[in-house]
Coordinates of C-alpha atoms and ligand atoms in Angstrom, one line a residue:
M22 CA 14.3 -17.4 -32.7
T23 CA 12.9 -19.2 -29.7
Q24 CA 12.4 -16.9 -26.8
T25 CA 13.1 -17.9 -23.2
I26 CA 10.0 -17.4 -21.1
S27 CA 10.0 -18.8 -17.6
S28 CA 7.3 -21.0 -16.1
P29 CA 4.9 -19.2 -13.8
F30 CA 6.0 -18.4 -10.3
P31 CA 4.7 -16.1 -7.5
L32 CA 6.4 -12.8 -7.0
F33 CA 5.8 -10.3 -4.2
C34 CA 6.5 -6.5 -4.5
C35 CA 7.8 -4.5 -1.5
R36 CA 9.5 -1.2 -0.8
P37 CA 13.1 -1.5 -2.3
G38 CA 15.3 -2.2 0.8
A39 CA 12.5 -4.1 2.6
E40 CA 13.0 -7.4 0.8
S41 CA 14.6 -9.1 3.7
F42 CA 11.8 -8.0 6.1
L43 CA 9.2 -9.5 3.7
Q44 CA 11.2 -12.7 3.4
Q45 CA 11.5 -12.9 7.1
E46 CA 7.8 -12.4 7.5
L47 CA 7.0 -15.1 5.0
E48 CA 9.4 -17.5 6.6
T49 CA 8.7 -17.0 10.3
R50 CA 5.0 -16.3 10.2
H51 CA 4.0 -18.6 7.3
G52 CA 6.8 -21.1 6.9
I53 CA 7.2 -20.1 3.2
H54 CA 10.7 -19.8 1.6
S55 CA 11.6 -17.0 -0.8
R56 CA 14.5 -15.4 -2.4
P57 CA 15.3 -11.9 -3.7
F58 CA 14.4 -11.5 -7.4
V59 CA 15.2 -7.9 -8.3
P60 CA 15.3 -4.8 -5.9
G61 CA 11.7 -4.4 -4.7
M62 CA 10.6 -7.9 -5.6
I63 CA 11.0 -11.4 -4.0
Q64 CA 10.3 -14.8 -5.6
V65 CA 8.2 -17.1 -3.5
E66 CA 9.0 -20.8 -3.5
G67 CA 6.1 -23.2 -4.2
S68 CA 2.5 -22.1 -4.9
R69 CA 1.1 -21.9 -1.4
L70 CA 0.6 -18.2 -0.5
P71 CA -0.8 -16.5 2.6
E72 CA -4.4 -15.4 2.0
S73 CA -4.1 -12.0 3.7
P74 CA -1.6 -9.5 2.5
L75 CA 1.6 -9.3 4.5
V76 CA 2.8 -6.2 6.3
F77 CA 5.7 -5.6 3.9
E78 CA 3.9 -6.8 0.8
W79 CA 3.0 -4.0 -1.6
Q80 CA 1.6 -6.2 -4.4
R81 CA 1.5 -9.8 -5.5
L82 CA 1.8 -11.4 -8.9
R83 CA 0.6 -14.9 -8.3
N84 CA 1.6 -16.3 -11.7
A85 CA 4.5 -14.1 -12.8
R86 CA 6.7 -15.0 -15.8
F87 CA 10.0 -13.6 -16.9
A88 CA 10.9 -13.1 -20.6
S89 CA 14.4 -11.9 -21.4
L90 CA 14.3 -8.7 -23.4
K91 CA 17.2 -6.5 -24.2
K92 CA 16.9 -2.7 -24.2
G93 CA 15.6 -1.4 -27.6
E94 CA 14.5 -4.9 -28.7
S95 CA 10.9 -5.2 -29.8
V96 CA 8.6 -7.7 -28.0
P97 CA 8.8 -11.1 -29.7
D98 CA 5.5 -12.6 -30.9
Q99 CA 6.0 -15.6 -28.7
V100 CA 6.0 -13.3 -25.6
C101 CA 2.8 -11.5 -26.8
E102 CA 1.1 -14.9 -27.3
T103 CA 2.1 -16.0 -23.8
V104 CA 0.9 -12.7 -22.3
W105 CA -2.6 -13.0 -23.8
Q106 CA -3.0 -16.8 -23.7
I107 CA -4.7 -16.9 -20.3
W108 CA -7.1 -14.1 -21.3
A109 CA -7.9 -15.8 -24.6
E110 CA -8.8 -19.1 -22.8
N111 CA -11.5 -17.2 -20.9
P112 CA -12.3 -13.8 -22.5
Q113 CA -13.5 -11.3 -19.9
P114 CA -13.0 -7.6 -18.8
W115 CA -9.3 -6.8 -18.3
A116 CA -7.2 -3.9 -17.3
L117 CA -3.5 -3.0 -17.3
H118 CA -1.2 -2.2 -14.3
L119 CA 2.2 -0.9 -15.3
F120 CA 4.8 -0.1 -12.6
P121 CA 8.4 0.8 -13.4
L122 CA 11.0 -0.5 -10.9
E123 CA 13.4 2.4 -10.6
E124 CA 16.0 0.4 -8.6
A125 CA 15.9 -2.6 -11.0
D126 CA 15.7 -0.6 -14.3
P127 CA 16.7 3.1 -13.8
G128 CA 14.8 5.3 -16.2
G129 CA 12.7 2.3 -17.4
A130 CA 9.3 4.1 -17.2
S131 CA 9.2 5.1 -20.9
R132 CA 10.6 1.7 -22.0
L133 CA 7.8 0.0 -20.1
Q134 CA 5.2 2.3 -21.7
G135 CA 6.7 1.3 -25.1
I136 CA 6.6 -2.4 -24.3
A137 CA 2.9 -2.1 -23.1
R138 CA 1.9 -0.3 -26.3
E139 CA 3.5 -3.1 -28.3
L140 CA 1.9 -5.8 -26.3
I141 CA -1.5 -4.3 -26.7
R142 CA -1.1 -3.6 -30.4
K143 CA 0.1 -7.2 -31.1
G144 CA -2.6 -8.6 -28.7
N145 CA -5.3 -6.7 -30.7
R146 CA -4.1 -8.4 -33.8
L147 CA -4.0 -11.8 -32.2
H148 CA -7.4 -11.4 -30.5
P149 CA -9.6 -8.8 -32.2
A150 CA -12.1 -8.8 -29.3
L151 CA -9.4 -7.7 -26.8
P152 CA -10.0 -3.8 -27.1
K153 CA -13.7 -4.1 -26.4
W154 CA -13.0 -5.9 -23.1
E155 CA -10.5 -3.4 -21.8
R156 CA -11.5 -1.4 -18.7
K157 CA -10.1 1.2 -16.4
P158 CA -8.3 -0.6 -13.6
E159 CA -9.9 1.3 -10.8
K160 CA -13.4 0.4 -12.1
L161 CA -12.6 -3.2 -12.6
I162 CA -10.9 -3.6 -9.1
R163 CA -14.0 -2.0 -7.5
T164 CA -16.2 -4.8 -8.9
G165 CA -13.6 -7.5 -7.9
K166 CA -14.2 -9.1 -11.3
G167 CA -12.1 -9.5 -14.4
M168 CA -8.4 -9.8 -14.9
I169 CA -5.3 -7.6 -14.4
L170 CA -2.3 -7.7 -16.6
Q171 CA 0.6 -6.6 -14.4
C172 CA 3.8 -5.6 -16.2
T173 CA 7.2 -4.3 -15.2
C174 CA 10.8 -4.4 -16.4
S175 CA 14.2 -5.2 -15.0
E176 CA 17.3 -4.2 -17.0
N177 CA 17.3 -7.5 -18.9
G178 CA 13.7 -8.5 -19.2
L179 CA 10.0 -8.2 -18.9
I180 CA 8.1 -9.4 -15.9
F181 CA 4.4 -10.0 -16.4
S182 CA 1.4 -11.7 -14.8
M183 CA -2.2 -12.1 -16.0
G184 CA -4.6 -13.0 -13.2
P185 CA -7.9 -12.3 -11.4
T186 CA -8.2 -8.8 -9.9
A187 CA -9.2 -10.5 -6.7
D188 CA -5.6 -11.8 -6.3
L189 CA -4.2 -8.2 -5.9
S190 CA -3.0 -7.2 -2.5
S191 CA -3.3 -3.5 -3.3
P192 CA -5.5 -1.6 -5.8
A193 CA -2.5 0.4 -7.1
P194 CA -0.1 -0.7 -9.8
G195 CA 2.8 -2.5 -8.0
G196 CA 1.2 -1.3 -4.7
R197 CA 2.4 2.2 -5.4
T198 CA -0.4 4.4 -4.1
R199 CA 1.1 7.8 -5.1
M200 CA -0.5 10.8 -3.5
K201 CA -0.3 14.4 -4.6
M202 CA 1.3 16.9 -2.2
D203 CA -0.9 19.9 -1.2
P204 CA 1.4 23.0 -1.2
R205 CA -0.5 24.2 2.0
A206 CA 0.5 21.1 3.9
P207 CA 3.4 21.8 6.3
S208 CA 5.1 18.4 5.9
R209 CA 5.5 15.4 3.6
S210 CA 3.9 13.2 6.3
Y211 CA 0.7 14.6 4.8
L212 CA 1.1 12.1 2.0
K213 CA 1.0 9.2 4.5
I214 CA -2.4 10.1 6.0
E215 CA -3.8 10.8 2.5
E216 CA -2.7 7.4 1.4
A217 CA -4.2 5.8 4.5
F218 CA -7.6 7.4 3.6
V219 CA -7.4 5.8 0.2
R220 CA -6.4 2.4 1.6
L221 CA -9.2 2.7 4.2
G222 CA -11.7 3.5 1.5
R223 CA -13.0 6.2 3.8
E224 CA -12.4 10.0 3.9
P225 CA -13.0 12.0 7.1
R226 CA -16.3 13.9 7.1
E227 CA -17.2 17.4 8.2
N228 CA -17.6 17.8 12.0
E229 CA -15.9 14.5 12.8
T230 CA -13.7 14.6 15.9
V231 CA -10.0 13.8 15.6
I232 CA -7.1 13.3 18.0
D233 CA -3.7 13.6 16.4
L234 CA -0.9 12.4 18.6
G235 CA 2.5 13.8 17.6
A236 CA 0.9 16.4 15.3
A237 CA 3.7 18.9 14.6
P238 CA 4.3 20.5 12.2
G239 CA 0.8 19.6 11.2
G240 CA 0.5 17.7 7.9
W241 CA -2.0 15.2 9.3
S242 CA -4.0 17.8 11.3
F243 CA -4.2 19.9 8.1
A244 CA -5.6 16.9 6.1
F245 CA -8.5 16.6 8.6
A246 CA -9.1 20.3 9.2
R247 CA -9.3 21.0 5.5
R248 CA -12.1 18.5 5.4
G249 CA -14.0 20.4 8.1
C250 CA -13.1 18.1 11.1
H251 CA -12.5 19.3 14.6
V252 CA -8.9 18.3 15.5
T253 CA -7.1 18.1 18.8
A254 CA -3.4 18.2 17.9
I255 CA -1.1 16.9 20.6
D256 CA 2.6 17.9 20.4
N257 CA 5.1 20.0 22.3
G258 CA 6.4 21.2 19.0
P259 CA 4.9 24.1 16.9
L260 CA 2.2 23.7 14.2
K261 CA 3.1 25.4 11.0
I262 CA -0.2 25.5 9.2
D263 CA -0.8 28.7 7.1
D264 CA -4.4 28.2 6.1
A265 CA -7.8 29.4 7.4
C266 CA -8.7 25.8 8.4
V267 CA -6.2 26.1 11.3
R268 CA -9.1 27.5 13.3
R269 CA -10.6 24.0 13.5
I270 CA -7.4 22.8 15.3
E271 CA -6.9 23.0 19.0
H272 CA -3.2 22.6 19.8
L273 CA -2.4 21.0 23.2
H274 CA 1.2 21.0 24.4
R275 CA 0.9 17.5 26.0
D276 CA 2.5 14.1 26.0
G277 CA 0.7 11.9 23.4
L278 CA 1.6 8.7 25.3
S279 CA -0.3 9.6 28.4
Y280 CA -3.1 11.6 26.8
Q281 CA -6.5 9.9 27.4
L282 CA -10.2 10.8 27.2
N283 CA -12.0 11.5 30.4
K284 CA -14.4 8.7 31.6
L285 CA -17.5 10.5 30.3
Q286 CA -16.2 11.3 26.9
P287 CA -17.7 9.3 23.9
P288 CA -15.3 7.7 21.5
V289 CA -13.6 10.0 19.0
D290 CA -14.2 9.5 15.3
W291 CA -10.5 9.3 14.5
L292 CA -7.4 8.5 16.5
V293 CA -4.3 9.1 14.5
G294 CA -0.7 9.1 15.6
D295 CA 2.7 9.6 14.0
M296 CA 5.0 9.9 17.1
L297 CA 8.7 8.9 17.0
I298 CA 8.3 6.2 19.6
P299 CA 9.3 2.6 19.8
P300 CA 6.8 -0.1 18.6
G301 CA 6.2 -1.2 22.3
Q302 CA 4.8 2.2 23.1
A303 CA 2.7 2.2 19.9
F304 CA 1.3 -1.1 21.0
G305 CA 0.3 0.5 24.3
L306 CA -1.6 3.1 22.4
L307 CA -3.4 0.4 20.4
R308 CA -4.5 -1.3 23.5
Y309 CA -5.9 1.9 25.0
W310 CA -7.5 3.4 21.9
L311 CA -8.7 0.3 20.2
G312 CA -8.8 -2.3 23.0
E313 CA -10.9 0.0 25.1
A314 CA -13.0 1.3 22.2
H315 CA -12.1 5.0 22.4
C316 CA -12.1 5.6 18.7
R317 CA -14.1 4.6 15.6
N318 CA -11.3 4.9 13.0
L319 CA -7.6 4.6 13.6
V320 CA -4.4 5.4 11.7
L321 CA -1.3 4.7 13.7
N322 CA 2.1 4.9 12.3
I323 CA 4.7 2.5 13.8
K324 CA 8.4 3.4 13.5
L325 CA 10.6 0.4 12.9
P326 CA 13.7 -0.3 14.9
Q327 CA 17.0 -0.1 13.0
L328 CA 17.6 -3.8 12.9
D329 CA 15.1 -6.7 12.7
P330 CA 11.7 -5.2 12.7
L331 CA 9.8 -8.5 12.9
P332 CA 10.4 -9.4 16.6
A333 CA 9.1 -5.9 17.5
L334 CA 6.0 -6.2 15.3
N335 CA 5.1 -9.8 16.1
P336 CA 3.2 -9.0 19.4
I337 CA 1.2 -6.3 17.6
L338 CA 0.4 -8.7 14.7
D339 CA -0.7 -11.3 17.1
W340 CA -2.8 -8.8 19.1
L341 CA -4.5 -7.5 15.9
E342 CA -5.7 -11.0 14.8
P343 CA -9.2 -10.7 16.3
Y344 CA -9.6 -7.4 14.4
P345 CA -10.0 -8.4 10.7
E346 CA -11.2 -4.9 10.0
L347 CA -7.7 -3.5 10.8
E348 CA -4.7 -3.8 8.5
I349 CA -1.1 -3.3 9.3
R350 CA 0.9 -2.5 6.1
Q351 CA 3.9 -0.7 4.9
L352 CA 2.3 2.0 2.8
Y353 CA 3.9 3.5 -0.3
H354 CA 4.7 6.8 1.5
D355 CA 6.0 5.0 4.6
R356 CA 9.7 4.9 5.0
R357 CA 11.2 3.0 7.9
E358 CA 7.7 2.6 9.3
V359 CA 4.4 0.7 8.9
T360 CA 0.9 1.8 9.5
V361 CA -2.1 0.3 11.3
F362 CA -5.4 1.5 9.9
G363 CA -9.0 0.5 10.0
S364 CA -12.5 1.4 11.0
V365 CA -13.8 -0.3 14.2
N366 CA -16.5 0.2 16.8
S367 CA -18.7 2.1 14.3
Ligands
SAM415 C1 7.1 12.6 12.4 S1 6.6 14.0 13.3 C2 4.9 14.0 13.0 C3 4.6 14.7 11.7 C4 3.1 15.0 11.6 N1 2.3 13.8 11.5 C5 2.8 15.8 10.3 O1 2.0 15.4 9.5 O2 3.4 16.9 10.2 C6 6.7 13.3 14.9 C7 6.2 14.3 16.0 O3 5.9 13.5 17.2 C8 6.1 14.3 18.3 N2 6.3 13.5 19.5 C9 7.2 12.5 19.8 N3 7.0 12.0 21.0 C10 5.9 12.6 21.4 C11 5.1 12.5 22.6 N4 5.4 11.6 23.6 N5 4.0 13.2 22.8 C12 3.6 14.1 21.8 N6 4.3 14.3 20.6 C13 5.4 13.5 20.5 C14 7.4 15.1 17.9 O4 7.5 16.3 18.6 C15 7.2 15.3 16.4 O5 6.6 16.6 16.2

C-alpha cells in the first residue's frame, strides 16, 4: 500500500492555547502567514523563517512531514525510509527528540515510544551504520553539530523532522524544559526560575547578591538561597520557607516597583522579579535595572493581559533589540506570562 507522506513544511511548537499569539507575532513582526496545525503547533507558510526564536515559540521543525498512521498500526517501511533518507545522504552524529502532544493525542506518550522503537529498529536494518552514530541529545546540542530527529504524534498521524541541531530554538524536546519540584520550595513558581537558569546556561553561585521583587511565598528566593546566595526578598506578603537557607534571605516589606539601589551601591549579581503587575510597569523595571546597568543577570517575568498580549509586548521587544544577550520567551513553566532573561553588564 502506498503511504501518504506530506512534503516538508515548517512547523512551530508553542504552549497549547498560545497558537494565536505565535501566529500574530509571526504575522505582525515578520510578515509571515501561518495556520493552526494541531493544538500546540502551527504550520508556517513558505520557507522564510525568522532567524531568532520568537517569544511564543517553544521549538521549530524546519522540515516537518506528516504521515498518516492509525492507532495500533505499525510504521510502514516507506515512512521509515523517508525518516532516515536525509541522514543516509550525509551520515553524521544524530540524536532523537520525542515529545508527546497531550492536547493533540491524549495518552499518546507510550504510543510515541513504540513508534520511535520501530523507527530505530527498521532504520538500523536499512542503514547498519546508524547505531554507531547515535548520540545523547544534550551532548550533541552542546556541540551545535549533527542532526536531530524530532518526532511527535497527533491522533491520526506521525509528525517528524530530521534537521541540523543548530536549527532548534530550544535544547529540550518540543521546547518542554521540564524541571523537578523541590519539596522544600514553597511555591510552584520555583520551577520557572529553575527553568530560567537552564535556559540562561548559568546557575547562581555562592555569595552572589540577589534582589527578588515580589518574592512571597519564596520559591525564587529559596532557589537562590539554597545555592548560597545573599537574597533581598521584597514583598509585603509572608515568606514560607522552612529550610535553614532562609537565614541568607533578608525580607523587606517594601514596594518592588519603587525599590532602587542607593547611588553608591554597585550592581547586584541578579535582579529577578515575578510581581503581578501590568507589562508597562515591568517595562519600567527593565529600563531602571537593565538600562541603567544596576544588575549583571536578570530574570523578569511579565504577566500577559487577558486579551491580545502582542501590543503590550511590542514596546518591550523593540527596546530589547540592542541587547542580543537577552531573550524574551514563554518558558515551559510559564502560564499566562513570558520571561525576559539574560546576563548583561558582566
Ligand atoms: C506570583 S507571586 C510571586 C511568587 C514567587 N516568585 C515565588 O516563587 O514564590 C507574586 C507576588 O508579587 C507580590 N507583589 C505584587 N505587586 C508587588 C509590588 N508592587 N511590590 C512587591 N511585591 C508585589 C505579591 O504580593 C505576590 O506575593
